[in-house]
């Protein structure tokens, strides 16, 4: 395995108070970096002071969008120790994303080792208050220094860390979601299943439109029929209809969320019937009209679960569960955050201890 060179910062930053953290605004003292080229593979793994990068103006990522990323959290538990939630899943997904974008593969064992070493270095940056965590952002980009269009020969992999506040400081408020019927996020054969920056760039227009109308996120429909539910912004989506949990099947255009997968495992474990299948927007509209849509929620690392209180489609607005969080949504939130913060036992073997 590669050695990791360590250069300690000479100017440690002052840590922000837990109460002002928010999301992705503050960064820790160091960053993990390693470089790749075709001749040498991955090399020069290092943890160095957090600083701006110097990038060639012709760098691939700046022109052709060769970029992928991951998102996970380091949690501080009651005894002061630090742990991760299913980090192997993030590494596996990063390699799937890399394959799709012709970026180099990571050695999964080294990727986990370097992630843990980095979190150990930044341990003091894992905040202590209830619900807070250190958000970890591994990412990789193509970094060839010429403008020819081709798969990349040079790449950079990095991890940065951002102390993040509790997503639900003011309690779990259901969100308002707009179903988008013009723009599409992804199609089968495209990059929908890869966690790549380009997917987000293409989503921004619909997101801005939704925000203008007072909705916080977009619910995407499939790109072919504009009829089947895909996912919400940066979250997968689940519905409870007449007692059954339904969620769109992973078709290639949907991001395979680790929170989604974990929710499905918890739900099945607790005896719920869960179907991964095609869900048409008409089925949801019908269920809303008939009152059989009992709960709707998004799933993702940032919020864990996010109840949906209002859904807008073709200028009609529908209220879900009286705009209150439902019992299944609440159970999923309590179970997953319970395991993540060490308040509940981990019967699934999802936790990886740091120190
Ligand atoms: C990251 C992401 C999700 C959620 O994935 P998790 O692994 O649960 O955090 C869902 N949809 C999109 C588009 C994403 O980028």
mmCIF file of C-alpha atoms and ligand atoms in Angstrom:
data_model
loop_
_atom_site.group_PDB
_atom_site.id
_atom_site.type_symbol
_atom_site.label_atom_id
_atom_site.label_comp_id
_atom_site.label_asym_id
_atom_site.label_seq_id
_atom_site.Cartn_x
_atom_site.Cartn_y
_atom_site.Cartn_z
ATOM 1 C CA UNK A 1 0.000 0.000 0.000
ATOM 2 C CA UNK A 2 1.052 3.608 -0.595
ATOM 3 C CA UNK A 3 2.519 5.604 2.270
ATOM 4 C CA UNK A 4 0.778 8.833 3.176
ATOM 5 C CA UNK A 5 3.080 11.800 3.607
ATOM 6 C CA UNK A 6 1.903 14.236 6.284
ATOM 7 C CA UNK A 7 2.554 17.947 6.350
ATOM 8 C CA UNK A 8 1.009 19.592 9.369
ATOM 9 C CA UNK A 9 -0.483 23.050 9.029
ATOM 10 C CA UNK A 10 1.465 25.871 10.632
ATOM 11 C CA UNK A 11 -1.674 27.968 10.901
ATOM 12 C CA UNK A 12 -4.467 25.963 12.515
ATOM 13 C CA UNK A 13 -7.777 27.761 12.023
ATOM 14 C CA UNK A 14 -10.104 28.815 14.757
ATOM 15 C CA UNK A 15 -13.017 26.395 14.852
ATOM 16 C CA UNK A 16 -16.468 27.897 14.326
ATOM 17 C CA UNK A 17 -19.077 27.461 17.067
ATOM 18 C CA UNK A 18 -21.367 24.457 16.476
ATOM 19 C CA UNK A 19 -24.357 26.818 16.353
ATOM 20 C CA UNK A 20 -23.170 28.639 13.200
ATOM 21 C CA UNK A 21 -22.001 25.638 11.157
ATOM 22 C CA UNK A 22 -24.686 25.201 8.486
ATOM 23 C CA UNK A 23 -23.586 23.013 5.574
ATOM 24 C CA UNK A 24 -20.350 23.146 3.592
ATOM 25 C CA UNK A 25 -19.244 26.610 4.633
ATOM 26 C CA UNK A 26 -16.247 25.880 6.858
ATOM 27 C CA UNK A 27 -13.343 23.600 6.063
ATOM 28 C CA UNK A 28 -10.915 21.790 8.314
ATOM 29 C CA UNK A 29 -7.140 22.383 8.511
ATOM 30 C CA UNK A 30 -5.938 19.705 6.093
ATOM 31 C CA UNK A 31 -6.852 17.918 2.880
ATOM 32 C CA UNK A 32 -5.948 14.541 1.437
ATOM 33 C CA UNK A 33 -4.514 14.542 -2.083
ATOM 34 C CA UNK A 34 -3.041 11.970 -4.438
ATOM 35 C CA UNK A 35 -2.189 12.039 -8.114
ATOM 36 C CA UNK A 36 -2.591 9.583 -10.926
ATOM 37 C CA UNK A 37 -0.998 9.174 -14.280
ATOM 38 C CA UNK A 38 -1.097 6.267 -16.687
ATOM 39 C CA UNK A 39 2.605 5.461 -16.295
ATOM 40 C CA UNK A 40 2.799 5.535 -12.480
ATOM 41 C CA UNK A 41 -0.732 4.797 -11.297
ATOM 42 C CA UNK A 42 -1.748 6.523 -8.066
ATOM 43 C CA UNK A 43 1.171 8.170 -6.288
ATOM 44 C CA UNK A 44 2.237 10.917 -3.876
ATOM 45 C CA UNK A 45 -0.565 10.341 -1.358
ATOM 46 C CA UNK A 46 -0.401 13.164 1.138
ATOM 47 C CA UNK A 47 -2.290 14.992 3.867
ATOM 48 C CA UNK A 48 -1.347 18.646 3.561
ATOM 49 C CA UNK A 49 -2.613 22.032 4.801
ATOM 50 C CA UNK A 50 -5.976 22.987 3.272
ATOM 51 C CA UNK A 51 -5.209 25.414 0.453
ATOM 52 C CA UNK A 52 -6.264 26.556 -3.000
ATOM 53 C CA UNK A 53 -5.226 24.364 -5.905
ATOM 54 C CA UNK A 54 -3.127 25.419 -8.829
ATOM 55 C CA UNK A 55 -4.665 24.045 -12.032
ATOM 56 C CA UNK A 56 -3.554 24.360 -15.648
ATOM 57 C CA UNK A 57 -6.092 26.475 -17.584
ATOM 58 C CA UNK A 58 -6.517 23.612 -20.078
ATOM 59 C CA UNK A 59 -7.157 21.012 -17.329
ATOM 60 C CA UNK A 60 -9.738 18.440 -18.480
ATOM 61 C CA UNK A 61 -12.094 19.074 -15.580
ATOM 62 C CA UNK A 62 -12.486 22.752 -16.490
ATOM 63 C CA UNK A 63 -13.574 22.037 -20.052
ATOM 64 C CA UNK A 64 -15.100 18.589 -20.235
ATOM 65 C CA UNK A 65 -16.449 18.084 -16.741
ATOM 66 C CA UNK A 66 -14.502 14.957 -15.757
ATOM 67 C CA UNK A 67 -15.461 15.051 -12.095
ATOM 68 C CA UNK A 68 -17.022 12.660 -9.597
ATOM 69 C CA UNK A 69 -17.602 12.940 -5.885
ATOM 70 C CA UNK A 70 -18.909 11.271 -2.763
ATOM 71 C CA UNK A 71 -20.471 12.502 0.452
ATOM 72 C CA UNK A 72 -20.411 10.878 3.870
ATOM 73 C CA UNK A 73 -20.119 11.908 7.500
ATOM 74 C CA UNK A 74 -17.924 11.260 10.514
ATOM 75 C CA UNK A 75 -20.073 11.094 13.663
ATOM 76 C CA UNK A 76 -18.980 11.762 17.229
ATOM 77 C CA UNK A 77 -20.722 9.430 19.645
ATOM 78 C CA UNK A 78 -21.468 9.823 23.357
ATOM 79 C CA UNK A 79 -18.137 8.394 24.579
ATOM 80 C CA UNK A 80 -16.287 10.966 22.432
ATOM 81 C CA UNK A 81 -15.111 8.461 19.810
ATOM 82 C CA UNK A 82 -15.657 8.891 16.075
ATOM 83 C CA UNK A 83 -17.281 6.581 13.542
ATOM 84 C CA UNK A 84 -18.288 6.313 9.883
ATOM 85 C CA UNK A 85 -21.455 4.861 8.344
ATOM 86 C CA UNK A 86 -20.943 2.315 5.529
ATOM 87 C CA UNK A 87 -17.872 4.021 4.007
ATOM 88 C CA UNK A 88 -17.128 0.926 1.879
ATOM 89 C CA UNK A 89 -20.367 1.674 0.002
ATOM 90 C CA UNK A 90 -19.152 5.177 -0.869
ATOM 91 C CA UNK A 91 -15.870 3.778 -2.157
ATOM 92 C CA UNK A 92 -17.647 1.156 -4.247
ATOM 93 C CA UNK A 93 -19.928 3.812 -5.729
ATOM 94 C CA UNK A 94 -17.000 6.124 -6.429
ATOM 95 C CA UNK A 95 -15.355 3.360 -8.441
ATOM 96 C CA UNK A 96 -18.608 2.792 -10.358
ATOM 97 C CA UNK A 97 -18.778 6.526 -11.079
ATOM 98 C CA UNK A 98 -15.093 6.498 -12.120
ATOM 99 C CA UNK A 99 -15.746 3.635 -14.533
ATOM 100 C CA UNK A 100 -18.590 5.556 -16.165
ATOM 101 C CA UNK A 101 -16.524 8.735 -16.599
ATOM 102 C CA UNK A 102 -13.294 6.990 -17.656
ATOM 103 C CA UNK A 103 -11.481 8.107 -14.531
ATOM 104 C CA UNK A 104 -9.042 5.721 -12.794
ATOM 105 C CA UNK A 105 -10.132 3.169 -10.197
ATOM 106 C CA UNK A 106 -9.183 3.517 -6.538
ATOM 107 C CA UNK A 107 -7.815 0.577 -4.587
ATOM 108 C CA UNK A 108 -10.783 0.117 -2.194
ATOM 109 C CA UNK A 109 -8.562 -0.939 0.682
ATOM 110 C CA UNK A 110 -6.286 2.095 0.322
ATOM 111 C CA UNK A 111 -9.279 4.389 -0.187
ATOM 112 C CA UNK A 112 -10.748 3.270 3.155
ATOM 113 C CA UNK A 113 -7.369 3.448 4.908
ATOM 114 C CA UNK A 114 -6.702 6.974 3.616
ATOM 115 C CA UNK A 115 -10.217 8.114 4.546
ATOM 116 C CA UNK A 116 -9.723 6.840 8.097
ATOM 117 C CA UNK A 117 -6.238 8.365 8.376
ATOM 118 C CA UNK A 118 -7.607 11.682 7.159
ATOM 119 C CA UNK A 119 -10.463 11.644 9.678
ATOM 120 C CA UNK A 120 -7.965 10.800 12.456
ATOM 121 C CA UNK A 121 -5.890 13.829 11.440
ATOM 122 C CA UNK A 122 -8.981 16.049 11.536
ATOM 123 C CA UNK A 123 -10.539 14.408 14.628
ATOM 124 C CA UNK A 124 -10.740 17.714 16.499
ATOM 125 C CA UNK A 125 -12.915 19.031 13.686
ATOM 126 C CA UNK A 126 -15.696 16.501 14.333
ATOM 127 C CA UNK A 127 -18.166 18.691 16.232
ATOM 128 C CA UNK A 128 -19.712 17.634 19.551
ATOM 129 C CA UNK A 129 -23.264 19.036 19.609
ATOM 130 C CA UNK A 130 -26.312 16.876 19.010
ATOM 131 C CA UNK A 131 -26.915 16.153 15.334
ATOM 132 C CA UNK A 132 -23.672 17.718 14.080
ATOM 133 C CA UNK A 133 -21.023 15.841 12.112
ATOM 134 C CA UNK A 134 -17.912 16.259 9.998
ATOM 135 C CA UNK A 135 -19.054 16.058 6.372
ATOM 136 C CA UNK A 136 -16.457 14.326 4.186
ATOM 137 C CA UNK A 137 -16.243 15.078 0.508
ATOM 138 C CA UNK A 138 -13.994 12.720 -1.491
ATOM 139 C CA UNK A 139 -13.717 13.744 -5.152
ATOM 140 C CA UNK A 140 -11.724 13.014 -8.272
ATOM 141 C CA UNK A 141 -11.131 14.947 -11.438
ATOM 142 C CA UNK A 142 -9.391 14.548 -14.774
ATOM 143 C CA UNK A 143 -6.357 16.789 -14.975
ATOM 144 C CA UNK A 144 -4.690 16.455 -18.396
ATOM 145 C CA UNK A 145 -3.068 19.682 -19.513
ATOM 146 C CA UNK A 146 -4.255 19.920 -23.097
ATOM 147 C CA UNK A 147 -7.546 20.390 -24.908
ATOM 148 C CA UNK A 148 -7.884 17.174 -26.911
ATOM 149 C CA UNK A 149 -11.102 15.308 -26.122
ATOM 150 C CA UNK A 150 -10.319 11.801 -24.825
ATOM 151 C CA UNK A 151 -10.361 9.747 -21.656
ATOM 152 C CA UNK A 152 -7.926 11.110 -19.089
ATOM 153 C CA UNK A 153 -4.289 10.138 -18.490
ATOM 154 C CA UNK A 154 -3.880 12.310 -15.386
ATOM 155 C CA UNK A 155 -6.223 12.593 -12.433
ATOM 156 C CA UNK A 156 -6.299 13.941 -8.890
ATOM 157 C CA UNK A 157 -8.177 12.415 -5.950
ATOM 158 C CA UNK A 158 -8.853 14.465 -2.846
ATOM 159 C CA UNK A 159 -10.803 14.464 0.395
ATOM 160 C CA UNK A 160 -11.871 17.667 2.119
ATOM 161 C CA UNK A 161 -13.865 17.943 5.351
ATOM 162 C CA UNK A 162 -16.477 20.422 6.482
ATOM 163 C CA UNK A 163 -17.976 20.522 9.988
ATOM 164 C CA UNK A 164 -21.726 20.581 9.506
ATOM 165 C CA UNK A 165 -24.607 21.616 11.685
ATOM 166 C CA UNK A 166 -27.640 19.590 12.566
ATOM 167 C CA UNK A 167 -29.855 19.462 9.481
ATOM 168 C CA UNK A 168 -32.927 19.689 11.674
ATOM 169 C CA UNK A 169 -31.989 22.338 14.204
ATOM 170 C CA UNK A 170 -35.566 23.595 14.236
ATOM 171 C CA UNK A 171 -37.211 20.164 14.097
ATOM 172 C CA UNK A 172 -38.064 18.077 11.063
ATOM 173 C CA UNK A 173 -40.096 20.306 8.773
ATOM 174 C CA UNK A 174 -41.649 18.664 5.704
ATOM 175 C CA UNK A 175 -40.388 20.114 2.418
ATOM 176 C CA UNK A 176 -42.293 21.405 -0.610
ATOM 177 C CA UNK A 177 -41.384 19.647 -3.830
ATOM 178 C CA UNK A 178 -42.143 20.526 -7.439
ATOM 179 C CA UNK A 179 -42.483 17.754 -9.999
ATOM 180 C CA UNK A 180 -40.461 18.860 -13.037
ATOM 181 C CA UNK A 181 -42.010 18.077 -16.388
ATOM 182 C CA UNK A 182 -39.664 19.903 -18.800
ATOM 183 C CA UNK A 183 -36.020 19.408 -17.876
ATOM 184 C CA UNK A 184 -34.772 15.885 -17.205
ATOM 185 C CA UNK A 185 -31.854 14.937 -14.979
ATOM 186 C CA UNK A 186 -30.680 11.733 -16.602
ATOM 187 C CA UNK A 187 -31.517 8.962 -19.019
ATOM 188 C CA UNK A 188 -30.583 5.298 -19.125
ATOM 189 C CA UNK A 189 -27.179 4.985 -20.707
ATOM 190 C CA UNK A 190 -26.256 8.446 -19.445
ATOM 191 C CA UNK A 191 -24.591 9.344 -16.160
ATOM 192 C CA UNK A 192 -27.598 9.270 -13.819
ATOM 193 C CA UNK A 193 -26.233 6.432 -11.690
ATOM 194 C CA UNK A 194 -22.835 8.119 -11.349
ATOM 195 C CA UNK A 195 -22.281 10.765 -8.700
ATOM 196 C CA UNK A 196 -20.773 13.321 -11.035
ATOM 197 C CA UNK A 197 -20.709 17.095 -10.979
ATOM 198 C CA UNK A 198 -22.186 17.326 -14.468
ATOM 199 C CA UNK A 199 -25.504 15.892 -13.297
ATOM 200 C CA UNK A 200 -25.789 18.756 -10.859
ATOM 201 C CA UNK A 201 -24.829 21.412 -13.401
ATOM 202 C CA UNK A 202 -27.672 20.193 -15.627
ATOM 203 C CA UNK A 203 -30.142 20.197 -12.705
ATOM 204 C CA UNK A 204 -29.626 23.779 -11.663
ATOM 205 C CA UNK A 205 -32.086 25.353 -14.061
ATOM 206 C CA UNK A 206 -35.056 23.347 -12.817
ATOM 207 C CA UNK A 207 -33.888 23.858 -9.235
ATOM 208 C CA UNK A 208 -33.830 27.623 -9.705
ATOM 209 C CA UNK A 209 -37.292 27.570 -11.287
ATOM 210 C CA UNK A 210 -38.689 25.549 -8.377
ATOM 211 C CA UNK A 211 -37.119 27.895 -5.852
ATOM 212 C CA UNK A 212 -38.618 30.913 -7.580
ATOM 213 C CA UNK A 213 -42.052 29.328 -7.133
ATOM 214 C CA UNK A 214 -41.397 28.646 -3.458
ATOM 215 C CA UNK A 215 -40.452 24.967 -3.631
ATOM 216 C CA UNK A 216 -37.257 23.686 -2.095
ATOM 217 C CA UNK A 217 -36.444 20.879 -4.524
ATOM 218 C CA UNK A 218 -37.380 19.219 -7.792
ATOM 219 C CA UNK A 219 -38.797 15.727 -8.244
ATOM 220 C CA UNK A 220 -37.478 14.352 -11.532
ATOM 221 C CA UNK A 221 -39.416 12.266 -13.998
ATOM 222 C CA UNK A 222 -37.816 9.773 -16.397
ATOM 223 C CA UNK A 223 -36.286 11.196 -19.544
ATOM 224 C CA UNK A 224 -38.061 8.950 -22.050
ATOM 225 C CA UNK A 225 -41.742 8.910 -21.083
ATOM 226 C CA UNK A 226 -41.680 11.917 -18.703
ATOM 227 C CA UNK A 227 -44.012 9.814 -16.676
ATOM 228 C CA UNK A 228 -42.151 7.730 -14.108
ATOM 229 C CA UNK A 229 -40.826 9.095 -10.818
ATOM 230 C CA UNK A 230 -37.030 9.063 -10.520
ATOM 231 C CA UNK A 231 -35.635 10.992 -7.569
ATOM 232 C CA UNK A 232 -35.536 14.335 -5.781
ATOM 233 C CA UNK A 233 -32.630 16.790 -6.184
ATOM 234 C CA UNK A 234 -29.936 15.074 -4.147
ATOM 235 C CA UNK A 235 -32.197 12.477 -2.560
ATOM 236 C CA UNK A 236 -33.919 9.263 -3.502
ATOM 237 C CA UNK A 237 -37.643 9.150 -2.898
ATOM 238 C CA UNK A 238 -40.028 6.742 -1.170
ATOM 239 C CA UNK A 239 -43.804 6.668 -0.802
ATOM 240 C CA UNK A 240 -46.154 4.818 1.493
ATOM 241 C CA UNK A 241 -49.312 3.972 -0.423
ATOM 242 C CA UNK A 242 -52.050 1.923 1.274
ATOM 243 C CA UNK A 243 -49.566 0.527 3.774
ATOM 244 C CA UNK A 244 -46.951 -0.512 1.233
ATOM 245 C CA UNK A 245 -43.605 1.232 0.764
ATOM 246 C CA UNK A 246 -42.750 1.894 -2.878
ATOM 247 C CA UNK A 247 -39.613 3.419 -4.345
ATOM 248 C CA UNK A 248 -38.352 3.686 -7.928
ATOM 249 C CA UNK A 249 -36.208 0.721 -8.973
ATOM 250 C CA UNK A 250 -32.562 1.442 -9.840
ATOM 251 C CA UNK A 251 -32.890 1.689 -13.586
ATOM 252 C CA UNK A 252 -29.540 3.232 -14.500
ATOM 253 C CA UNK A 253 -30.734 6.826 -14.441
ATOM 254 C CA UNK A 254 -31.164 7.023 -10.657
ATOM 255 C CA UNK A 255 -28.371 7.520 -8.153
ATOM 256 C CA UNK A 256 -28.108 4.389 -5.989
ATOM 257 C CA UNK A 257 -28.253 6.072 -2.587
ATOM 258 C CA UNK A 258 -26.694 4.426 0.433
ATOM 259 C CA UNK A 259 -29.426 5.912 2.626
ATOM 260 C CA UNK A 260 -31.998 4.454 0.216
ATOM 261 C CA UNK A 261 -30.397 1.023 0.489
ATOM 262 C CA UNK A 262 -30.182 1.290 4.285
ATOM 263 C CA UNK A 263 -33.833 2.383 4.583
ATOM 264 C CA UNK A 264 -34.953 -0.578 2.476
ATOM 265 C CA UNK A 265 -32.989 -2.961 4.697
ATOM 266 C CA UNK A 266 -34.431 -1.447 7.899
ATOM 267 C CA UNK A 267 -37.978 -1.441 6.491
ATOM 268 C CA UNK A 268 -37.809 -5.082 5.410
ATOM 269 C CA UNK A 269 -36.255 -6.009 8.746
ATOM 270 C CA UNK A 270 -39.205 -4.388 10.531
ATOM 271 C CA UNK A 271 -41.695 -6.318 8.428
ATOM 272 C CA UNK A 272 -42.791 -3.686 5.923
ATOM 273 C CA UNK A 273 -43.540 -4.672 2.382
ATOM 274 C CA UNK A 274 -41.149 -2.739 0.115
ATOM 275 C CA UNK A 275 -41.443 -2.688 -3.680
ATOM 276 C CA UNK A 276 -38.754 -1.317 -5.954
ATOM 277 C CA UNK A 277 -40.580 -0.719 -9.214
ATOM 278 C CA UNK A 278 -41.808 1.759 -11.793
ATOM 279 C CA UNK A 279 -44.016 4.410 -10.195
ATOM 280 C CA UNK A 280 -45.875 6.704 -12.535
ATOM 281 C CA UNK A 281 -46.708 10.260 -11.613
ATOM 282 C CA UNK A 282 -50.358 9.383 -12.351
ATOM 283 C CA UNK A 283 -50.273 6.664 -9.714
ATOM 284 C CA UNK A 284 -48.998 9.204 -7.165
ATOM 285 C CA UNK A 285 -51.571 11.783 -8.262
ATOM 286 C CA UNK A 286 -54.341 9.208 -7.992
ATOM 287 C CA UNK A 287 -53.160 8.133 -4.541
ATOM 288 C CA UNK A 288 -53.078 11.764 -3.424
ATOM 289 C CA UNK A 289 -56.606 12.328 -4.676
ATOM 290 C CA UNK A 290 -57.919 9.170 -3.032
ATOM 291 C CA UNK A 291 -56.054 9.820 0.193
ATOM 292 C CA UNK A 292 -54.102 6.551 0.004
ATOM 293 C CA UNK A 293 -50.734 8.331 -0.187
ATOM 294 C CA UNK A 294 -49.917 8.083 3.494
ATOM 295 C CA UNK A 295 -46.337 9.329 3.548
ATOM 296 C CA UNK A 296 -43.660 10.558 1.163
ATOM 297 C CA UNK A 297 -40.013 11.252 1.960
ATOM 298 C CA UNK A 298 -36.600 11.730 0.451
ATOM 299 C CA UNK A 299 -33.490 9.838 1.582
ATOM 300 C CA UNK A 300 -29.888 11.037 1.480
ATOM 301 C CA UNK A 301 -26.792 11.384 3.634
ATOM 302 C CA UNK A 302 -27.258 15.093 4.379
ATOM 303 C CA UNK A 303 -30.783 14.955 5.815
ATOM 304 C CA UNK A 304 -31.054 11.163 6.366
ATOM 305 C CA UNK A 305 -34.787 11.381 5.644
ATOM 306 C CA UNK A 306 -36.723 14.439 4.618
ATOM 307 C CA UNK A 307 -40.512 14.253 4.801
ATOM 308 C CA UNK A 308 -42.381 15.695 1.815
ATOM 309 C CA UNK A 309 -45.310 17.859 2.889
ATOM 310 C CA UNK A 310 -46.403 19.340 -0.434
ATOM 311 C CA UNK A 311 -46.121 18.121 -4.020
ATOM 312 C CA UNK A 312 -46.791 20.335 -7.013
ATOM 313 C CA UNK A 313 -47.517 18.887 -10.434
ATOM 314 C CA UNK A 314 -48.849 20.750 -13.454
ATOM 315 C CA UNK A 315 -49.970 23.700 -11.317
ATOM 316 C CA UNK A 316 -51.901 21.537 -8.858
ATOM 317 C CA UNK A 317 -50.655 21.392 -5.304
ATOM 318 C CA UNK A 318 -51.208 18.353 -3.121
ATOM 319 C CA UNK A 319 -50.735 18.123 0.640
ATOM 320 C CA UNK A 320 -49.184 14.936 2.022
ATOM 321 C CA UNK A 321 -50.052 13.690 5.518
ATOM 322 C CA UNK A 322 -51.254 17.130 6.658
ATOM 323 C CA UNK A 323 -47.687 18.424 6.108
ATOM 324 C CA UNK A 324 -46.497 16.472 9.126
ATOM 325 C CA UNK A 325 -43.797 13.847 9.394
ATOM 326 C CA UNK A 326 -45.378 10.374 9.307
ATOM 327 C CA UNK A 327 -44.621 7.426 11.593
ATOM 328 C CA UNK A 328 -42.589 5.421 9.063
ATOM 329 C CA UNK A 329 -40.487 8.459 8.117
ATOM 330 C CA UNK A 330 -39.912 9.152 11.814
ATOM 331 C CA UNK A 331 -38.983 5.509 12.491
ATOM 332 C CA UNK A 332 -36.418 5.545 9.673
ATOM 333 C CA UNK A 333 -34.939 8.789 10.941
ATOM 334 C CA UNK A 334 -34.696 7.520 14.512
ATOM 335 C CA UNK A 335 -33.236 4.158 13.469
ATOM 336 C CA UNK A 336 -30.591 5.453 11.067
ATOM 337 C CA UNK A 337 -29.466 8.410 13.180
ATOM 338 C CA UNK A 338 -29.567 6.112 16.238
ATOM 339 C CA UNK A 339 -27.072 3.766 14.589
ATOM 340 C CA UNK A 340 -24.966 6.588 13.142
ATOM 341 C CA UNK A 341 -24.596 8.404 16.468
ATOM 342 C CA UNK A 342 -24.184 5.197 18.476
ATOM 343 C CA UNK A 343 -27.430 5.583 20.417
ATOM 344 C CA UNK A 344 -28.716 2.269 19.075
ATOM 345 C CA UNK A 345 -26.908 -1.035 18.522
ATOM 346 C CA UNK A 346 -25.736 -1.751 14.966
ATOM 347 C CA UNK A 347 -27.184 -5.156 14.078
ATOM 348 C CA UNK A 348 -26.254 -4.704 10.398
ATOM 349 C CA UNK A 349 -22.507 -4.132 10.784
ATOM 350 C CA UNK A 350 -22.722 -0.685 9.162
ATOM 351 C CA UNK A 351 -20.427 1.201 11.526
ATOM 352 C CA UNK A 352 -16.684 1.614 10.993
ATOM 353 C CA UNK A 353 -14.886 2.945 14.073
ATOM 354 C CA UNK A 354 -12.152 5.535 13.621
ATOM 355 C CA UNK A 355 -10.663 5.791 17.109
HETATM 356 C C1 LIG B 1 -25.813 11.551 -3.313
HETATM 357 C C2 LIG B 1 -27.119 11.516 -3.976
HETATM 358 C C3 LIG B 1 -28.231 10.841 -3.418
HETATM 359 C C4 LIG B 1 -28.233 10.216 -2.048
HETATM 360 O O1 LIG B 1 -27.250 9.239 -1.855
HETATM 361 P P1 LIG B 1 -26.803 8.841 -0.389
HETATM 362 O O2 LIG B 1 -25.755 7.819 -0.618
HETATM 363 O O3 LIG B 1 -27.990 8.302 0.300
HETATM 364 O O4 LIG B 1 -26.296 10.079 0.266
HETATM 365 C C5 LIG B 1 -29.390 10.778 -4.181
HETATM 366 N N1 LIG B 1 -29.476 11.367 -5.382
HETATM 367 C C6 LIG B 1 -28.445 12.046 -5.925
HETATM 368 C C7 LIG B 1 -28.610 12.664 -7.255
HETATM 369 C C8 LIG B 1 -27.240 12.139 -5.250
HETATM 370 O O5 LIG B 1 -26.227 12.828 -5.777
#
